[in-house]
Tab-separated table of C-alpha atoms in Angstrom:
chain	number	residue	atom	x	y	z
A	428	MET	CA	-111.388	6.755	24.806
A	429	SER	CA	-109.247	4.171	23.123
A	430	ASN	CA	-111.607	2.721	20.798
A	431	THR	CA	-110.529	3.619	17.241
A	432	THR	CA	-112.327	0.985	15.015
A	433	CYS	CA	-115.793	-0.301	14.582
A	434	GLY	CA	-118.209	-2.547	12.923
A	435	SER	CA	-121.185	-4.516	13.828
A	436	GLY	CA	-124.750	-4.768	13.582
A	437	GLY	CA	-125.594	-3.065	16.870
A	438	CYS	CA	-123.807	-0.098	15.510
A	439	GLY	CA	-126.088	0.419	12.809
A	440	CYS	CA	-124.222	-2.117	10.632
A	441	ALA	CA	-126.272	-5.456	11.170
A	442	GLY	CA	-128.235	-6.830	8.770
A	443	SER	CA	-129.032	-10.082	6.962
A	444	THR	CA	-126.237	-11.594	4.650
A	445	ASP	CA	-128.775	-11.280	1.649
A	446	ASN	CA	-126.381	-8.671	-0.076
A	447	LEU	CA	-123.286	-10.337	0.916
A	448	PRO	CA	-120.736	-11.383	-1.716
A	449	GLN	CA	-121.540	-14.916	-3.152
A	450	GLU	CA	-118.745	-17.417	-3.617
A	451	ASP	CA	-119.306	-17.806	-7.291
A	452	ALA	CA	-119.007	-13.758	-7.908
A	453	ALA	CA	-117.246	-12.487	-5.125
A	454	PRO	CA	-117.845	-8.977	-5.918
A	455	VAL	CA	-115.891	-6.477	-4.089
A	456	ALA	CA	-117.669	-4.563	-1.415
A	457	ARG	CA	-117.043	-0.721	-1.509
A	458	ILE	CA	-117.771	2.382	0.500
A	459	ASN	CA	-118.118	5.330	-1.723
A	460	GLY	CA	-116.114	3.452	-4.093
A	461	VAL	CA	-113.398	2.296	-1.632
A	462	PRO	CA	-112.732	-1.341	-1.812
A	463	LEU	CA	-112.892	-3.237	1.631
A	464	HIS	CA	-110.982	-6.275	0.396
A	465	ALA	CA	-108.951	-7.665	-2.354
A	466	ASP	CA	-110.703	-8.775	-5.657
A	467	GLY	CA	-112.006	-12.416	-5.136
A	468	GLU	CA	-111.628	-12.365	-1.454
A	469	ILE	CA	-114.574	-13.757	0.485
A	470	LEU	CA	-115.071	-12.498	4.220
A	471	PRO	CA	-117.241	-13.485	6.793
A	472	PRO	CA	-120.306	-11.276	7.197
A	473	ASP	CA	-119.125	-9.906	10.731
A	474	ALA	CA	-115.541	-9.049	9.366
A	475	LEU	CA	-116.979	-7.299	6.255
A	476	ARG	CA	-119.397	-5.126	8.445
A	477	GLN	CA	-116.566	-4.268	10.525
A	478	ARG	CA	-114.397	-3.113	7.670
A	479	ALA	CA	-117.442	-1.201	6.248
A	480	CYS	CA	-118.079	0.574	9.579
A	481	THR	CA	-114.302	1.434	10.122
A	482	GLU	CA	-114.079	2.875	6.535
A	483	LEU	CA	-117.187	5.128	7.164
A	484	LEU	CA	-115.531	6.414	9.865
A	485	ARG	CA	-112.176	6.909	8.364
A	486	GLN	CA	-113.886	8.810	5.273
A	487	GLN	CA	-115.841	10.907	7.772
A	488	ALA	CA	-112.673	11.816	9.381
A	489	GLN	CA	-111.237	12.983	6.162
A	490	ARG	CA	-114.189	15.034	5.446
A	491	GLU	CA	-113.882	16.857	8.977
A	492	GLY	CA	-110.142	17.635	8.297
A	493	LEU	CA	-108.870	15.378	10.991
A	494	LEU	CA	-107.029	12.962	8.660
A	495	SER	CA	-105.108	13.571	5.574
A	496	GLN	CA	-106.694	12.910	2.046
A	497	ASP	CA	-103.551	11.154	1.232
A	498	ASP	CA	-104.365	8.366	3.813
A	499	ALA	CA	-105.640	5.142	2.338
A	500	PRO	CA	-106.852	1.846	3.875
A	501	GLY	CA	-105.162	-1.429	3.147
A	502	LEU	CA	-107.219	-4.391	1.791
A	503	ASP	CA	-106.442	-6.479	5.006
A	504	GLY	CA	-108.773	-4.361	7.170
A	505	ALA	CA	-105.914	-2.628	9.160
A	506	THR	CA	-105.856	1.176	9.446
A	507	SER	CA	-102.786	3.480	9.612
A	508	ALA	CA	-101.913	4.887	13.036
A	509	GLU	CA	-102.872	8.280	11.755
A	510	ALA	CA	-106.466	6.901	10.947
A	511	SER	CA	-106.821	5.396	14.163
A	512	GLN	CA	-106.012	8.537	16.092
A	513	ALA	CA	-108.302	10.664	13.599
A	514	ILE	CA	-111.098	8.337	14.155
A	515	GLU	CA	-110.905	8.461	17.965
A	516	ARG	CA	-110.729	12.170	17.733
A	517	LEU	CA	-113.897	12.053	15.501
A	518	LEU	CA	-115.847	10.220	17.773
A	519	ASP	CA	-114.697	12.532	20.671
A	520	GLN	CA	-116.236	15.271	18.651
A	521	ALA	CA	-119.431	13.687	17.143
A	522	LEU	CA	-120.572	11.580	20.208
A	523	GLN	CA	-121.624	14.324	22.541
A	524	VAL	CA	-122.729	12.224	25.425
A	525	PRO	CA	-124.158	14.136	28.477
A	526	GLU	CA	-122.869	12.915	31.882
A	527	PRO	CA	-125.931	11.276	33.612
A	528	SER	CA	-127.702	13.215	36.291
A	529	GLU	CA	-127.363	12.644	40.022
A	530	GLU	CA	-131.068	11.642	39.788
A	531	ALA	CA	-130.547	8.882	37.267
A	532	CYS	CA	-127.495	7.646	39.164
A	533	ARG	CA	-129.467	7.597	42.333
A	534	ARG	CA	-132.365	5.688	40.625
A	535	TYR	CA	-129.960	3.077	39.166
A	536	HIS	CA	-128.376	2.493	42.568
A	537	ALA	CA	-131.931	2.212	44.224
A	538	ALA	CA	-132.716	-0.537	41.657
A	539	HIS	CA	-129.348	-2.243	42.183
A	540	PRO	CA	-128.220	-1.663	45.840
A	541	THR	CA	-125.722	-4.429	46.048
A	542	LEU	CA	-123.912	-4.175	42.904
A	543	GLY	CA	-120.057	-3.488	43.334
A	544	GLY	CA	-120.209	-4.713	46.875
A	545	GLN	CA	-117.527	-6.769	48.687
A	546	GLY	CA	-117.534	-10.575	47.998
A	547	GLU	CA	-118.629	-10.113	44.167
A	548	ARG	CA	-118.521	-12.803	41.742
A	549	VAL	CA	-118.836	-12.199	37.972
A	550	ARG	CA	-120.106	-14.548	35.174
A	551	MET	CA	-118.021	-13.322	32.177
A	552	ARG	CA	-116.612	-14.451	28.882
A	553	HIS	CA	-113.744	-13.097	26.916
A	554	VAL	CA	-111.941	-12.895	23.455
A	555	LEU	CA	-108.046	-13.015	24.273
A	556	PHE	CA	-105.792	-11.355	21.681
A	557	ALA	CA	-102.486	-12.862	23.079
A	558	VAL	CA	-99.280	-11.032	23.058
A	559	THR	CA	-96.656	-13.612	22.030
A	560	PRO	CA	-93.129	-13.124	20.915
A	561	GLY	CA	-92.817	-11.721	17.528
A	562	VAL	CA	-96.401	-10.648	17.512
A	563	ASP	CA	-96.988	-7.173	15.685
A	564	VAL	CA	-98.437	-5.422	18.829
A	565	LYS	CA	-99.797	-2.469	16.735
A	566	LEU	CA	-101.610	-4.734	14.473
A	567	LEU	CA	-103.022	-6.879	17.129
A	568	ARG	CA	-104.313	-3.907	19.009
A	569	GLN	CA	-106.043	-2.551	15.861
A	570	ARG	CA	-107.502	-5.988	15.440
A	571	ALA	CA	-108.725	-6.183	18.928
A	572	GLU	CA	-110.350	-2.721	19.064
A	573	GLY	CA	-112.180	-3.456	15.811
A	574	VAL	CA	-113.731	-6.596	17.357
A	575	LEU	CA	-114.316	-4.783	20.613
A	576	LEU	CA	-116.410	-2.074	19.009
A	577	ASP	CA	-118.340	-4.599	16.872
A	578	LEU	CA	-119.132	-6.775	19.997
A	579	ARG	CA	-120.082	-3.736	22.232
A	580	CYS	CA	-122.689	-2.622	19.529
A	581	ALA	CA	-124.139	-6.223	18.731
A	582	ASP	CA	-127.703	-6.861	19.820
A	583	ASP	CA	-128.177	-10.557	19.085
A	584	ASP	CA	-128.320	-12.479	22.645
A	585	GLY	CA	-124.512	-13.041	22.352
A	586	ALA	CA	-124.215	-14.983	19.128
A	587	ARG	CA	-121.880	-12.661	17.535
A	588	PHE	CA	-119.440	-12.717	20.595
A	589	ALA	CA	-119.444	-16.435	20.837
A	590	ALA	CA	-118.607	-16.347	16.918
A	591	ALA	CA	-115.974	-14.009	17.422
A	592	ALA	CA	-114.272	-15.839	20.433
A	593	GLY	CA	-114.307	-19.017	18.303
A	594	GLN	CA	-112.585	-17.104	15.468
A	595	TRP	CA	-110.290	-14.832	17.235
A	596	SER	CA	-109.457	-16.123	20.743
A	597	ASN	CA	-106.294	-17.483	21.779
A	598	CYS	CA	-107.736	-18.989	24.820
A	599	PRO	CA	-109.008	-22.571	24.976
A	600	SER	CA	-112.501	-20.990	26.087
A	601	GLY	CA	-112.805	-19.593	22.580
A	602	GLN	CA	-114.282	-23.091	21.681
A	603	GLU	CA	-117.102	-22.431	24.250
A	604	GLY	CA	-117.742	-19.058	22.978
A	605	GLY	CA	-115.374	-17.554	25.476
A	606	ASP	CA	-117.148	-18.467	28.479
A	607	LEU	CA	-115.088	-18.233	31.763
A	608	GLY	CA	-117.969	-19.206	33.991
A	609	TRP	CA	-118.142	-17.580	37.365
A	610	LEU	CA	-115.049	-15.895	39.048
A	611	SER	CA	-114.054	-14.047	42.022
A	612	ALA	CA	-111.466	-11.300	41.976
A	613	GLU	CA	-108.889	-13.975	43.586
A	614	ASP	CA	-109.461	-16.145	40.477
A	615	CYS	CA	-108.094	-13.599	38.190
A	616	ALA	CA	-104.777	-11.983	37.487
A	617	PRO	CA	-104.614	-8.863	39.844
A	618	GLU	CA	-104.311	-6.358	36.711
A	619	PHE	CA	-107.415	-8.153	35.003
A	620	ALA	CA	-109.505	-8.204	38.252
A	621	ARG	CA	-108.859	-4.342	38.813
A	622	GLU	CA	-110.576	-3.811	35.402
A	623	VAL	CA	-113.505	-6.093	35.996
A	624	PHE	CA	-114.564	-6.177	39.561
A	625	GLY	CA	-115.895	-3.341	41.726
A	626	THR	CA	-117.926	-1.682	39.158
A	627	GLN	CA	-121.655	-1.983	38.063
A	628	GLU	CA	-120.839	-2.653	34.367
A	629	VAL	CA	-122.636	-5.504	32.813
A	630	GLY	CA	-122.439	-6.175	28.977
A	631	VAL	CA	-119.248	-5.879	26.786
A	632	LEU	CA	-116.797	-3.805	28.549
A	633	SER	CA	-116.182	-0.188	26.795
A	634	ARG	CA	-112.170	-1.014	26.766
A	635	LEU	CA	-109.707	-3.312	25.940
A	636	VAL	CA	-108.680	-4.990	29.438
A	637	HIS	CA	-104.888	-5.578	29.554
A	638	SER	CA	-103.404	-8.468	31.349
A	639	ARG	CA	-100.042	-10.638	31.301
A	640	PHE	CA	-101.568	-12.921	28.786
A	641	GLY	CA	-102.697	-9.962	26.304
A	642	LEU	CA	-105.453	-7.913	25.276
A	643	HIS	CA	-108.876	-9.043	26.180
A	644	VAL	CA	-112.573	-8.170	25.040
A	645	VAL	CA	-114.621	-8.736	27.823
A	646	GLU	CA	-118.470	-9.277	28.337
A	647	VAL	CA	-119.721	-9.415	31.887
A	648	CYS	CA	-122.948	-11.514	31.411
A	649	GLU	CA	-124.037	-11.527	35.200
A	650	ARG	CA	-122.846	-10.187	38.657
A	651	GLN	CA	-123.675	-11.801	41.963
A	652	PRO	CA	-123.468	-8.972	44.301
A	653	GLY	CA	-121.442	-8.691	47.494
A	654	GLN	CA	-122.277	-6.613	50.492
A	655	GLU	CA	-124.346	-3.541	49.777
A	656	LEU	CA	-122.277	-0.393	49.459
A	657	PRO	CA	-123.839	3.119	50.109
A	658	PHE	CA	-124.585	5.596	47.003
A	659	GLU	CA	-121.365	7.665	47.917
A	660	GLN	CA	-119.027	4.731	47.467
A	661	VAL	CA	-120.340	3.790	44.035
A	662	ARG	CA	-121.470	7.054	42.536
A	663	THR	CA	-118.497	7.349	40.014
A	664	SER	CA	-118.909	3.628	38.772
A	665	VAL	CA	-122.761	3.991	38.344
A	666	ALA	CA	-122.233	7.356	36.440
A	667	LEU	CA	-119.461	5.831	34.352
A	668	MET	CA	-121.767	2.778	33.373
A	669	LEU	CA	-124.641	5.008	32.411
A	670	ARG	CA	-122.548	7.129	30.313
A	671	GLN	CA	-121.200	3.974	28.471
A	672	GLN	CA	-124.576	2.841	27.827
A	673	ALA	CA	-125.444	6.345	26.435
A	674	TRP	CA	-122.264	6.300	24.170
A	675	VAL	CA	-122.941	3.069	22.575
A	676	ASN	CA	-126.354	4.165	21.497
A	677	ALA	CA	-124.772	7.468	20.207
A	678	LEU	CA	-122.214	5.405	18.101
A	679	ARG	CA	-125.120	3.146	16.668
A	680	GLN	CA	-127.040	6.143	15.555
A	681	TYR	CA	-124.041	8.004	14.290
A	682	LEU	CA	-122.914	5.114	12.126
A	683	GLN	CA	-126.549	4.907	10.646
A	684	LEU	CA	-126.392	8.411	9.568
A	685	LEU	CA	-122.944	7.868	8.056
A	686	ALA	CA	-124.192	4.776	6.140
A	687	GLY	CA	-127.228	6.889	4.897
A	688	GLU	CA	-125.181	9.343	3.380
A	689	ALA	CA	-122.742	6.886	1.754
A	690	GLU	CA	-122.870	4.926	-1.470
A	691	VAL	CA	-122.431	1.323	-0.284
A	692	GLU	CA	-121.946	-1.761	-2.120
A	693	GLY	CA	-121.707	-5.481	-1.425
A	694	VAL	CA	-122.412	-5.110	2.417
A	695	HIS	CA	-125.791	-4.547	4.169
A	696	LEU	CA	-125.718	-1.641	6.635
A	697	ASP	CA	-128.617	-0.151	8.475
A	698	ALA	CA	-128.803	3.388	7.495
A	699	ALA	CA	-130.765	6.604	8.587
A	700	ASP	CA	-131.262	9.693	6.502
A	701	THR	CA	-132.568	12.022	9.419
A	702	PRO	CA	-130.678	12.899	12.465
A	703	LEU	CA	-131.521	10.616	15.574
A	704	VAL	CA	-131.699	11.651	19.187
A	705	GLN	CA	-128.750	10.599	21.166
């Protein structure tokens, strides 16, 4: 799993903007006393939630002994390479997501018998983080991974994705909420098509999609199925999709628990004080 930073309403970090910093006062938002931005800086709500959720995970990694106590976040929202790796290990340990059963996979295939078939078309949108000469690829990846988890966990009918595309995407489609319309595999760069087509995944993909243009956060809005394929040919893809859905739910619940145990100032996070069923 390559996702190492997080932040969103759907991850247990969504909420109103009632408690966000106001322009006249601009208080510093903090997690357990750790500032999320510089004094006087005003962040958009989504960016502030993203930093808050990342900081929750970073501090938990320290408590679990996965990250040195000397590690400290910057005020620009970026985490150290060590922190990113520690958060990845933390999520691997904390999110115990069982593999979907054969019965569950067969039920899904029975309800969607043509998904993944040949001749498929996909309606999608994306946020492109372009790799250009001189760009700091490490920082670019960290930013892209943060946006990825933010959007994976959102549950707002796509409003947050459209806003992120307008803010971050280096593609002209960003002005249209990242919308790429209906595409076939032949319409895309081969390396991009291999990541998007031939599976049953719908929604924000769980991984960054790499292409010759850069790093993409991709949302599959709808699939137009091709020729029906037997269950044996799509078993692996169906199981992967069901597991990813369970992982997102587990991440949301985990962040709610961390928020419930933390001292949160200046940013509204959904919180829970009792364990939730993953």
